[in-house]
Short mmCIF file of C-alpha atoms and ligand atoms in Angstrom, two decimals:
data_model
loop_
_atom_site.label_atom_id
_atom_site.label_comp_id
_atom_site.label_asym_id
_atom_site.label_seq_id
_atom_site.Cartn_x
_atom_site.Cartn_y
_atom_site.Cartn_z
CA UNK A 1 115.99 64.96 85.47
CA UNK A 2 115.13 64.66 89.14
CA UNK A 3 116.12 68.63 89.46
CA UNK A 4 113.41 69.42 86.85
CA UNK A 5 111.11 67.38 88.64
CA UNK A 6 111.69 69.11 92.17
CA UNK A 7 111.93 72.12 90.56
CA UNK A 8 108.38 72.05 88.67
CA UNK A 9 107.03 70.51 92.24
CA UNK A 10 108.55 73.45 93.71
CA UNK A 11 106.54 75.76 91.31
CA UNK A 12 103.66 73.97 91.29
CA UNK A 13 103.37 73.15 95.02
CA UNK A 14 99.91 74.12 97.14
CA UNK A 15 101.75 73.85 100.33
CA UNK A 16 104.00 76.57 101.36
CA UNK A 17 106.09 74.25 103.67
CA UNK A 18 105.77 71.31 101.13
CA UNK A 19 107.71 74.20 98.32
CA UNK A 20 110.06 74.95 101.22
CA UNK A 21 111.31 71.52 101.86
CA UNK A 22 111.11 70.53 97.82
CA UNK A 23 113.13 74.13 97.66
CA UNK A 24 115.82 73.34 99.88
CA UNK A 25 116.32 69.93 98.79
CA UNK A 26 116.91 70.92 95.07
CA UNK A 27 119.49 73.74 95.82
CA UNK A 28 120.92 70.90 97.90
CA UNK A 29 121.93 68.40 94.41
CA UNK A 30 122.40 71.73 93.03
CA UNK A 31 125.40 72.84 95.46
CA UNK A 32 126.60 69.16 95.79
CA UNK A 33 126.55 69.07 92.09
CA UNK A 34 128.72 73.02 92.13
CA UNK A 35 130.97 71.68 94.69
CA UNK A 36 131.55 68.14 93.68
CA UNK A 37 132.39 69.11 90.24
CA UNK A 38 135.32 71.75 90.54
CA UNK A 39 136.31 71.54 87.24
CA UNK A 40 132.95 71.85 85.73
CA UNK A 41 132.76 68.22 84.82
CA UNK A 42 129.11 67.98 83.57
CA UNK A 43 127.28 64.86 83.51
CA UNK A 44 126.17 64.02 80.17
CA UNK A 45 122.89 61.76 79.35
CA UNK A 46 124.85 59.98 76.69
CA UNK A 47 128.24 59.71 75.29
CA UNK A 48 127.45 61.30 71.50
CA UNK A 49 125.60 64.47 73.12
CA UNK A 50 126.54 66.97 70.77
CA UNK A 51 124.86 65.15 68.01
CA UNK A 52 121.93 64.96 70.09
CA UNK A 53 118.83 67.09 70.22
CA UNK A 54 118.53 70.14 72.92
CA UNK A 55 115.51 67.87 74.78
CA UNK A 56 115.70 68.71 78.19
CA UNK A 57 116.60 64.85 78.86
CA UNK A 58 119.74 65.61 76.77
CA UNK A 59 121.15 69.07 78.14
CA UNK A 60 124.43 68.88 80.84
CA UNK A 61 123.27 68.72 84.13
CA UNK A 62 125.16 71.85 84.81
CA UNK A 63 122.92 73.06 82.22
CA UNK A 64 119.63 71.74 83.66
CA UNK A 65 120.58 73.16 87.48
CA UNK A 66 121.51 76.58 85.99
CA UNK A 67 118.04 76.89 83.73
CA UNK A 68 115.85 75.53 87.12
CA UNK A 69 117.79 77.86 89.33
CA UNK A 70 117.46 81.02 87.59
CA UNK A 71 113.92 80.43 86.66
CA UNK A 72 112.74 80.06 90.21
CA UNK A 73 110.54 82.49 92.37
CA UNK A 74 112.38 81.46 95.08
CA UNK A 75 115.36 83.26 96.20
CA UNK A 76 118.15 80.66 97.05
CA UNK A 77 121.66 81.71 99.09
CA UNK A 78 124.26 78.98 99.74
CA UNK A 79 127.40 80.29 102.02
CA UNK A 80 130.21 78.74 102.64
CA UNK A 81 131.58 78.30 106.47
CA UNK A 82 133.30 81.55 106.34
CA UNK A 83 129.40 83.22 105.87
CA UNK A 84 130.95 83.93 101.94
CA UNK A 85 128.57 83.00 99.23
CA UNK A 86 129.44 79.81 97.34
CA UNK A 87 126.15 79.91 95.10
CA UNK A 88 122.83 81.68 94.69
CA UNK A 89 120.23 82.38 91.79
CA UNK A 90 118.97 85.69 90.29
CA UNK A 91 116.21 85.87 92.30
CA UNK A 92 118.81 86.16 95.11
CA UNK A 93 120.67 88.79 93.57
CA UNK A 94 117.32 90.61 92.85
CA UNK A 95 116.96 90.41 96.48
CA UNK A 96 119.94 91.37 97.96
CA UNK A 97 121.82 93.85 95.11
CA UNK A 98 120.16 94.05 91.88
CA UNK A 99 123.12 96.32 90.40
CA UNK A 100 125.66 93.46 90.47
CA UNK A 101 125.31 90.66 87.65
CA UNK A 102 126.16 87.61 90.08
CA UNK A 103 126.83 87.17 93.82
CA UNK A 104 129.96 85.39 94.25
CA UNK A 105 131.96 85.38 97.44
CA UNK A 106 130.63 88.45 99.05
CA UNK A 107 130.60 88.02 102.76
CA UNK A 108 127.02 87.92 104.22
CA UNK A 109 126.80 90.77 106.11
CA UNK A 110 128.20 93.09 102.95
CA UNK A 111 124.57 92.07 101.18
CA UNK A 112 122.39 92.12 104.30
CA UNK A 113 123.00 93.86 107.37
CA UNK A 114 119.45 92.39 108.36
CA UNK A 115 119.96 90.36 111.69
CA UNK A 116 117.00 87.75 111.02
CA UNK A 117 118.99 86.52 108.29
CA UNK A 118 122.28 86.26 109.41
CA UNK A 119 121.56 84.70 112.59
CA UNK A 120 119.34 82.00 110.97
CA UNK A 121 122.62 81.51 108.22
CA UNK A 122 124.85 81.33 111.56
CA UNK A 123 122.52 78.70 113.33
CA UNK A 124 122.44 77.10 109.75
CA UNK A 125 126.29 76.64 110.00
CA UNK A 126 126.03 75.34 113.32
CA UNK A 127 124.36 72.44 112.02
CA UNK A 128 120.70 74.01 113.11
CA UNK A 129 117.89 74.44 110.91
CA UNK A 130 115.68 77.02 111.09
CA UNK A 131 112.30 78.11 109.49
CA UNK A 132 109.71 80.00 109.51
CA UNK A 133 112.03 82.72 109.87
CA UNK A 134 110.40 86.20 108.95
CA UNK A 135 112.71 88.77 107.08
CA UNK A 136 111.33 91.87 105.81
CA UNK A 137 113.13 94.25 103.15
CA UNK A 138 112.86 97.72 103.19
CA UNK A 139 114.15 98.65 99.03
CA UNK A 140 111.62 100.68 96.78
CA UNK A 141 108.82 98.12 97.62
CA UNK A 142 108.33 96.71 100.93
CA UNK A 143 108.75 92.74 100.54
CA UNK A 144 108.73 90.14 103.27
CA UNK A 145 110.06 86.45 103.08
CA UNK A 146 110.10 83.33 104.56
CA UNK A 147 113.11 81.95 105.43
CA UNK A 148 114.27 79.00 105.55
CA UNK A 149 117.52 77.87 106.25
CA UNK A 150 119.66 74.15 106.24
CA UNK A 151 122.79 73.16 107.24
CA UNK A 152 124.90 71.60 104.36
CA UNK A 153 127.84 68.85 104.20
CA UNK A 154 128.79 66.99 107.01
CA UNK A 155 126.89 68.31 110.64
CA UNK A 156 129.87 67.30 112.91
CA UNK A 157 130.77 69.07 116.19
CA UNK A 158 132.57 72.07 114.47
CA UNK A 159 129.06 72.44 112.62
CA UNK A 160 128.41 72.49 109.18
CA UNK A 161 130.27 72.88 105.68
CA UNK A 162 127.84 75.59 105.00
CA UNK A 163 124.14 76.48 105.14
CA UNK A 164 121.44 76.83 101.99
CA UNK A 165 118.40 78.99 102.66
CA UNK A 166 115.69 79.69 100.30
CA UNK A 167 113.34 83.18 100.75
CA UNK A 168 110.20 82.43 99.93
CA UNK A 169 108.17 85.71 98.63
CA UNK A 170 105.14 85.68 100.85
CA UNK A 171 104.23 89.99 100.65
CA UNK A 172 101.24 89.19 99.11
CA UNK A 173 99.76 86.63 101.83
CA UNK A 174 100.95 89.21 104.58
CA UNK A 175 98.91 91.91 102.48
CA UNK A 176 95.88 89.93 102.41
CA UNK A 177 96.03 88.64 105.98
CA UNK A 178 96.56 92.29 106.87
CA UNK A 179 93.54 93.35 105.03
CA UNK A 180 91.29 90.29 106.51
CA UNK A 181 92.19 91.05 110.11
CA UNK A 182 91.68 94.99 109.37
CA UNK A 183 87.92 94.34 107.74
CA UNK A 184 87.63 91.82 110.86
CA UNK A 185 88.56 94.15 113.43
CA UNK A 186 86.26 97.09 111.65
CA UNK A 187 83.35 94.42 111.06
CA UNK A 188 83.33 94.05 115.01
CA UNK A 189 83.61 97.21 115.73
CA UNK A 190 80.77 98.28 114.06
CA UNK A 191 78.64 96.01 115.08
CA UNK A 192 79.58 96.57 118.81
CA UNK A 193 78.39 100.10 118.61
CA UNK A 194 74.83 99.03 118.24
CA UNK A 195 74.89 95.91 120.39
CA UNK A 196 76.00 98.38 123.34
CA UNK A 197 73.30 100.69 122.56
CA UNK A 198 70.99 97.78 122.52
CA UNK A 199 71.63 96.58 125.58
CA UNK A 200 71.78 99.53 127.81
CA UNK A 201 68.10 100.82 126.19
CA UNK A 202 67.10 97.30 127.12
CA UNK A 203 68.50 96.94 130.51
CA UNK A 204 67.14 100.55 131.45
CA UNK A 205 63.73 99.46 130.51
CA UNK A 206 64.07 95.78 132.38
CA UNK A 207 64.79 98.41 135.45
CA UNK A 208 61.64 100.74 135.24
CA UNK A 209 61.39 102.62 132.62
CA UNK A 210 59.01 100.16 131.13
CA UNK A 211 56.38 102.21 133.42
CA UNK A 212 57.14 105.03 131.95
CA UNK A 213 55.19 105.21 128.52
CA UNK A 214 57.08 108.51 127.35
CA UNK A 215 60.44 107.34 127.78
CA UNK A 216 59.13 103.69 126.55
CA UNK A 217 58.85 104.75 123.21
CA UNK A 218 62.11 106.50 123.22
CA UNK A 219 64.06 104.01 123.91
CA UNK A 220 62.37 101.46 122.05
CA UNK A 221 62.93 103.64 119.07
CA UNK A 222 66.75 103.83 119.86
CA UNK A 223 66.51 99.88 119.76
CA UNK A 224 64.93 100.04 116.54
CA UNK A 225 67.43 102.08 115.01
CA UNK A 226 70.43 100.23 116.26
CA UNK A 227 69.23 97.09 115.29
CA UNK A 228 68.37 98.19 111.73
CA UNK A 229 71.59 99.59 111.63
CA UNK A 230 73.21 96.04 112.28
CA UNK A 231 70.60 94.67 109.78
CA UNK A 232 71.98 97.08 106.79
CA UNK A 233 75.27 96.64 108.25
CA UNK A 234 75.51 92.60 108.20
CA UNK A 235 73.57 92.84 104.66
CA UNK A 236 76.44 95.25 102.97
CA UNK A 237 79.06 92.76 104.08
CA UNK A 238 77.33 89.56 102.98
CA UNK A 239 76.86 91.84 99.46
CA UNK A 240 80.32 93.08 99.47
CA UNK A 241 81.71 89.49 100.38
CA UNK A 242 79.77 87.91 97.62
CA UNK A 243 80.96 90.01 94.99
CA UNK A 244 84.24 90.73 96.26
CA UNK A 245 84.40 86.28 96.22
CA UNK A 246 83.21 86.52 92.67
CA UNK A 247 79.69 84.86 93.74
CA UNK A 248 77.90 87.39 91.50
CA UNK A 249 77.23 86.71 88.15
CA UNK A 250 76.00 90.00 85.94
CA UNK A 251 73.42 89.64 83.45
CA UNK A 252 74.18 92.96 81.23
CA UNK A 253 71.37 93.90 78.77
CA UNK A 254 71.02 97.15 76.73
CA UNK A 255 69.15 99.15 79.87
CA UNK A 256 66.99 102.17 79.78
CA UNK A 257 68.74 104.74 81.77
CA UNK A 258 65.75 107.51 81.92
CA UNK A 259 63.42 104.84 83.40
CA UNK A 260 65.67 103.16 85.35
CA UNK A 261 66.92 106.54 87.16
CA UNK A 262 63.26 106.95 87.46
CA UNK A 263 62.90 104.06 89.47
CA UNK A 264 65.53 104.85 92.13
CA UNK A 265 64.43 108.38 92.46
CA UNK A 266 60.48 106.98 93.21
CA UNK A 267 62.01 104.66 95.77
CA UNK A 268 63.76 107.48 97.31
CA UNK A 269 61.52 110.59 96.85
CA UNK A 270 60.27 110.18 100.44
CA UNK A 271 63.30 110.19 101.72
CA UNK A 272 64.57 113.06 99.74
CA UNK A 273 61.35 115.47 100.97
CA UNK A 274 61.97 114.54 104.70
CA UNK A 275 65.22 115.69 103.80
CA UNK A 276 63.94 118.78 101.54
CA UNK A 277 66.35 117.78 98.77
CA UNK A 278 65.21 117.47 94.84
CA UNK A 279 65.79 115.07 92.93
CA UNK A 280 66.28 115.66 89.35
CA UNK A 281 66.38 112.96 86.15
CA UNK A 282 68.42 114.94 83.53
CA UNK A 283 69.06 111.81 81.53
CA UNK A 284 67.22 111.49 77.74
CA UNK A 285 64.44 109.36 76.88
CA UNK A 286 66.59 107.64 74.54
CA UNK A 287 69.68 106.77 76.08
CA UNK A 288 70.63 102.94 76.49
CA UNK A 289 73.36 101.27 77.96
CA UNK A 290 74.77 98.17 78.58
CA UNK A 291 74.75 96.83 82.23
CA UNK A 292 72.93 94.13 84.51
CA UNK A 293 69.82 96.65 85.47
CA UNK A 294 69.26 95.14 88.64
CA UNK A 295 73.30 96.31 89.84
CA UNK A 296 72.75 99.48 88.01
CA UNK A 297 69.52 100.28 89.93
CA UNK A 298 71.88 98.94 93.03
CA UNK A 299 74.79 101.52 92.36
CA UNK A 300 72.77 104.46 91.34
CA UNK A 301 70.60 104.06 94.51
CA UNK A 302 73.51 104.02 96.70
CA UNK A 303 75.10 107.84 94.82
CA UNK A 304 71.60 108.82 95.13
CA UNK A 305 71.43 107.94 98.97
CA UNK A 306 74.43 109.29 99.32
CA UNK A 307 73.49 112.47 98.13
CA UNK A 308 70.46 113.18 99.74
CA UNK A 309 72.33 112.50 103.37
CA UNK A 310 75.37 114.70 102.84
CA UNK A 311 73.03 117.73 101.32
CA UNK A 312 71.97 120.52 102.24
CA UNK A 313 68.89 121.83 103.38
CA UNK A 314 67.12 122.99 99.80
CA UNK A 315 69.57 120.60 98.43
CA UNK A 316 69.14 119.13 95.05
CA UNK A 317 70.49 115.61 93.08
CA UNK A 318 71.17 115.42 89.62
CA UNK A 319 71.37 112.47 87.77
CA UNK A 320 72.90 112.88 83.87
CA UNK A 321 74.25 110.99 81.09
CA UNK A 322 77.25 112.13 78.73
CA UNK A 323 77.93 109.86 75.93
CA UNK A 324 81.27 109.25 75.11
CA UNK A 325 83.93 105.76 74.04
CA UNK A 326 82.38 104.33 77.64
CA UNK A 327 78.94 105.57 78.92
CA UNK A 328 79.15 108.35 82.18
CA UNK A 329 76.36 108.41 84.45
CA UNK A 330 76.98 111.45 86.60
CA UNK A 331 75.54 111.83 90.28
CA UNK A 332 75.13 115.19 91.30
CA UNK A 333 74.49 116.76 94.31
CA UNK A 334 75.35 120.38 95.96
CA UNK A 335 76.02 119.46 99.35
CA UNK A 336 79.22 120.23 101.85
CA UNK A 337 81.33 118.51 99.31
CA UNK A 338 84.50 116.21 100.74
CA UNK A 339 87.96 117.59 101.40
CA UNK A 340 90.58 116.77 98.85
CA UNK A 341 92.42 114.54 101.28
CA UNK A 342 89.97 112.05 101.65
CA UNK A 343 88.71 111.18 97.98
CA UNK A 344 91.56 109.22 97.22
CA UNK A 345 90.55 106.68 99.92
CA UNK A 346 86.82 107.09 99.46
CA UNK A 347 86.06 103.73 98.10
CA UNK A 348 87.73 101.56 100.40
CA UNK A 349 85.62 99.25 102.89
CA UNK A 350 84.83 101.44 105.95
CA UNK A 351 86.18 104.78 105.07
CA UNK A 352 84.14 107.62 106.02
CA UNK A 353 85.10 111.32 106.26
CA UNK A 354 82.82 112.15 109.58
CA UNK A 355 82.36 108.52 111.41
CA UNK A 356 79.94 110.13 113.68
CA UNK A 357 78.34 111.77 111.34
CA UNK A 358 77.72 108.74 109.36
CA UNK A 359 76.72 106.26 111.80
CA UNK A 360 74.09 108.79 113.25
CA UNK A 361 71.92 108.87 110.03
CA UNK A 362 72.74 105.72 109.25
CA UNK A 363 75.52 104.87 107.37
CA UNK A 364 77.40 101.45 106.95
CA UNK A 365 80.60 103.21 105.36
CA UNK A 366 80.26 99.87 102.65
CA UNK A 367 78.31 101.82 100.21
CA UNK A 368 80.85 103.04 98.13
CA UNK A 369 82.66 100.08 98.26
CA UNK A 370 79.90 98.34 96.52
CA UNK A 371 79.14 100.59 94.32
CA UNK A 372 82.80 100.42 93.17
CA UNK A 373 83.04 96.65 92.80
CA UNK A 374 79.86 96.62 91.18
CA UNK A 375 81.33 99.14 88.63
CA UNK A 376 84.56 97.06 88.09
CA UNK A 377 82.26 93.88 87.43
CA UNK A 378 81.11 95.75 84.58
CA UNK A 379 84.11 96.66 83.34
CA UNK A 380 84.42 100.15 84.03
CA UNK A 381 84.68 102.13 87.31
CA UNK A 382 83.33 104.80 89.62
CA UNK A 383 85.38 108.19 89.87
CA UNK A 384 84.70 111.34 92.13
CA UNK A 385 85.19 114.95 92.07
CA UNK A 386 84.15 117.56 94.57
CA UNK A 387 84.73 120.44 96.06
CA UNK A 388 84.01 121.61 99.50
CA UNK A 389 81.24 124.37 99.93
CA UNK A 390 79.90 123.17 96.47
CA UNK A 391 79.04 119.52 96.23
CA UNK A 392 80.15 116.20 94.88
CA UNK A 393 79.65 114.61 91.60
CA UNK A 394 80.38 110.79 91.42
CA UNK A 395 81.04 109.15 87.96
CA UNK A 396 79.81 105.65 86.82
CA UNK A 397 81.82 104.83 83.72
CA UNK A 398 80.56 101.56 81.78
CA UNK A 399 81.96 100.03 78.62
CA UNK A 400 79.91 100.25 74.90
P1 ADP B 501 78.14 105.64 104.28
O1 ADP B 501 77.32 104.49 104.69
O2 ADP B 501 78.87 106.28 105.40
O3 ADP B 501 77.40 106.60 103.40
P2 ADP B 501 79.65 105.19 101.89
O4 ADP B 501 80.65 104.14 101.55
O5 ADP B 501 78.45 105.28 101.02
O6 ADP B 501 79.28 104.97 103.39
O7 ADP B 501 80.37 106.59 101.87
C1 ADP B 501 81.59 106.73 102.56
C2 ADP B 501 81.80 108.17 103.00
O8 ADP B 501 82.00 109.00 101.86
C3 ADP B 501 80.63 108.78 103.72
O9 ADP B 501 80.64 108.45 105.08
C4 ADP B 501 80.87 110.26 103.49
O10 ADP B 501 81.84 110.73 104.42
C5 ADP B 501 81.49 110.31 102.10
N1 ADP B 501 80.49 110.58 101.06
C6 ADP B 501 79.90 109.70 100.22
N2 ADP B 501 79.06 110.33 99.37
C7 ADP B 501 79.14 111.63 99.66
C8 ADP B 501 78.50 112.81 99.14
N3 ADP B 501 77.65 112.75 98.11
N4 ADP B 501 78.83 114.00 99.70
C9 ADP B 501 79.70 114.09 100.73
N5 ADP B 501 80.32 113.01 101.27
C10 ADP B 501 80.04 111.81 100.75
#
């Protein structure tokens, strides 16, 4: 009973070090219980068992240790004092050689020649313990642990009986603490471009140039730019941040998709004629579809934007509709197009094919990353072909 109660606080757990310790200590009884009983002597919770029911309460501890063992996350190794392994569970073996069916008295070093883990297993049988220690496998997927390892039996000064450690799977917090310090890291640099740019204009104008009304308005126009470059930039995080966090809710209505394409195209026809690039509504009168308008109007303006930068002079944007088992609302445009090797990537936070190119008229590098969270909210996506010389056409897809 107390193993099934460690072992669901083990599952259940919110602290790491908390499932560690609960970890260790149930592989612990476990061994004791593997080595005390030799001859398989189980413990029974009453005399007339076999005419009892299979309640948990009821099974053979033996039983009970084996069902919480294999049914953990946690990969658990117990070696004996000659590094050979005395006990472990299938998570173990999953770890270490999936192609046998148990791991029983295989040295150490024949399923690991990793030396994070056999030193912390030697310190273990020297009566040390050791955590925190970081192991990373190199299989089909890259995985890394958290190991922790115990000295087991009696600690005297010829060390320990043996030594228990527990891998704790913790890929998926290195993945996302990767990711955070990587949109950190990009975050600042971004907005360090600007600040710089800011600065110098201003500190050249605190030294003189203030009296010189030509160059006045030059530079206060760089300022301007840079700072509404941090403005757009610190507004596409706090967007992408809120949806990524699941902070927006959608309110999806049938939508018309002429009018609405309408819209985005009079909020950007200005921008479009500085640019001399068209901008065409091919989509029917009659054509609804399902989506929160206000994130529609969002995502379309973005393609839209997008298309009038990377143009062409004489360009032209085409926004259409194909009907279909999801609705497609294609984005046009017959620009430079993007080289094969990037579109894979396009979407992610920050990825731009020209940086430079980018920045200079304007670009945040988050719009497409928006547009595609936006487009998963809904339930669908946002796909992209192009082809260089010709243009790009991105695809919103939206469920019925
Ligand atoms: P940005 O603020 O740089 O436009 P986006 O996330 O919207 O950021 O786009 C990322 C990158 O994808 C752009 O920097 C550009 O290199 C490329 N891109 C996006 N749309 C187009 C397009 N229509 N034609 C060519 N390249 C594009």
């Amino acid at each position: 009973m107390t193993c099934i109660v460690l072992a669901v606080l083990v599952l259940i757990m919110p602290s790491f070090t908390a499932r560690v310790v609960l970890a260790g200590l149930l592989l612990a009884i476990a061994t004791w219980s593997i080595l005390a009983s030799a001859g398989s002597k189980t413990a029974t919770a009453s005399s007339d068992d076999s005419d009892q029911s299979h309640a948990p309460e009821n099974l053979p501890v033996n039983s009970l240790l084996e069902a919480t063992l294999s049914g953990m996350r946690e990969g658990l190794l117990v070696v004996n004092k000659d590094m050979r392994v005395l006990a472990s569970n299938p998570a173990a073996r999953k770890l270490f050689n999936p192609s046998v069916p148990a791991l029983k008295t295989q040295r150490l070093t024949e399923l690991t020649r990793n030396p994070a883990i056999y030193s912390a297993f030697l310190d273990g049988l020297k009566g040390i313990e050791r955590s925190g220690v970081k192991v990373e496998t190199h299989g089909p997927e890259r995985q890394i642990f958290d190991l922790r390892v115990v000295p087991i039996g009696s600690v005297n000064g010829n060390g320990a009986e043996g030594a228990l450690g527990v891998f704790f799977d913790i890929t998926r917090t290195e993945r996302l603490e990767h990711v955070r310090q990587e949109f950190l890291s990009n975050v600042s640099h971004e907005l360090r471009t600007p600040l710089t740019a800011i600065i110098a204009f201003v500190e050249t104008l605190e030294n003189g140039a203030l009296e010189d009304q030509e160059s006045c308005q030059r530079f206060l126009s760089i300022i301007r730019k840079n700072a509404s470059r941090m403005h757009s930039l610190i507004d596409d995080i706090l967007e992408l941040t809120a949806i990524e966090g699941g902070n927006v809710q959608l309110r999806a209505e049938p939508v018309d998709l002429h009018a609405l394409v309408q819209d985005v195209c009079s909020s950007l026809a200005a921008k479009a004629s500085a640019q001399n690039v068209t901008l065409k509504n091919n989509v029917a009168g009659s054509v609804m579809v399902h989506a929160d308008a206000r994130r529609l109007e969002q995502m379309l303006t973005n393609l839209i934007d997008n298309g009038i930068k990377f143009s062409r002079d004489n360009g032209m944007v085409v926004v259409s509709h194909e009907d279909g088992t999801r609705d497609k609302i294609q984005v046009q445009d017959n620009g430079d197009g993007i080289p094969s090797q990037h579109l894979e990537r396009l979407f992610e936070r920050f990825y731009r094919v020209d940086r430079a190119r980018s920045r200079d008229i304007g670009g945040t590098g988050l719009g497409l990353a928006i547009v595609k969270h936006l487009a998963l909210l809904h339930g669908g996506e946002v796909t992209v072909t192009s082809e260089l010389g010709k243009g790009s056409t991105f695809t919103i897809h939206l469920p019925k």
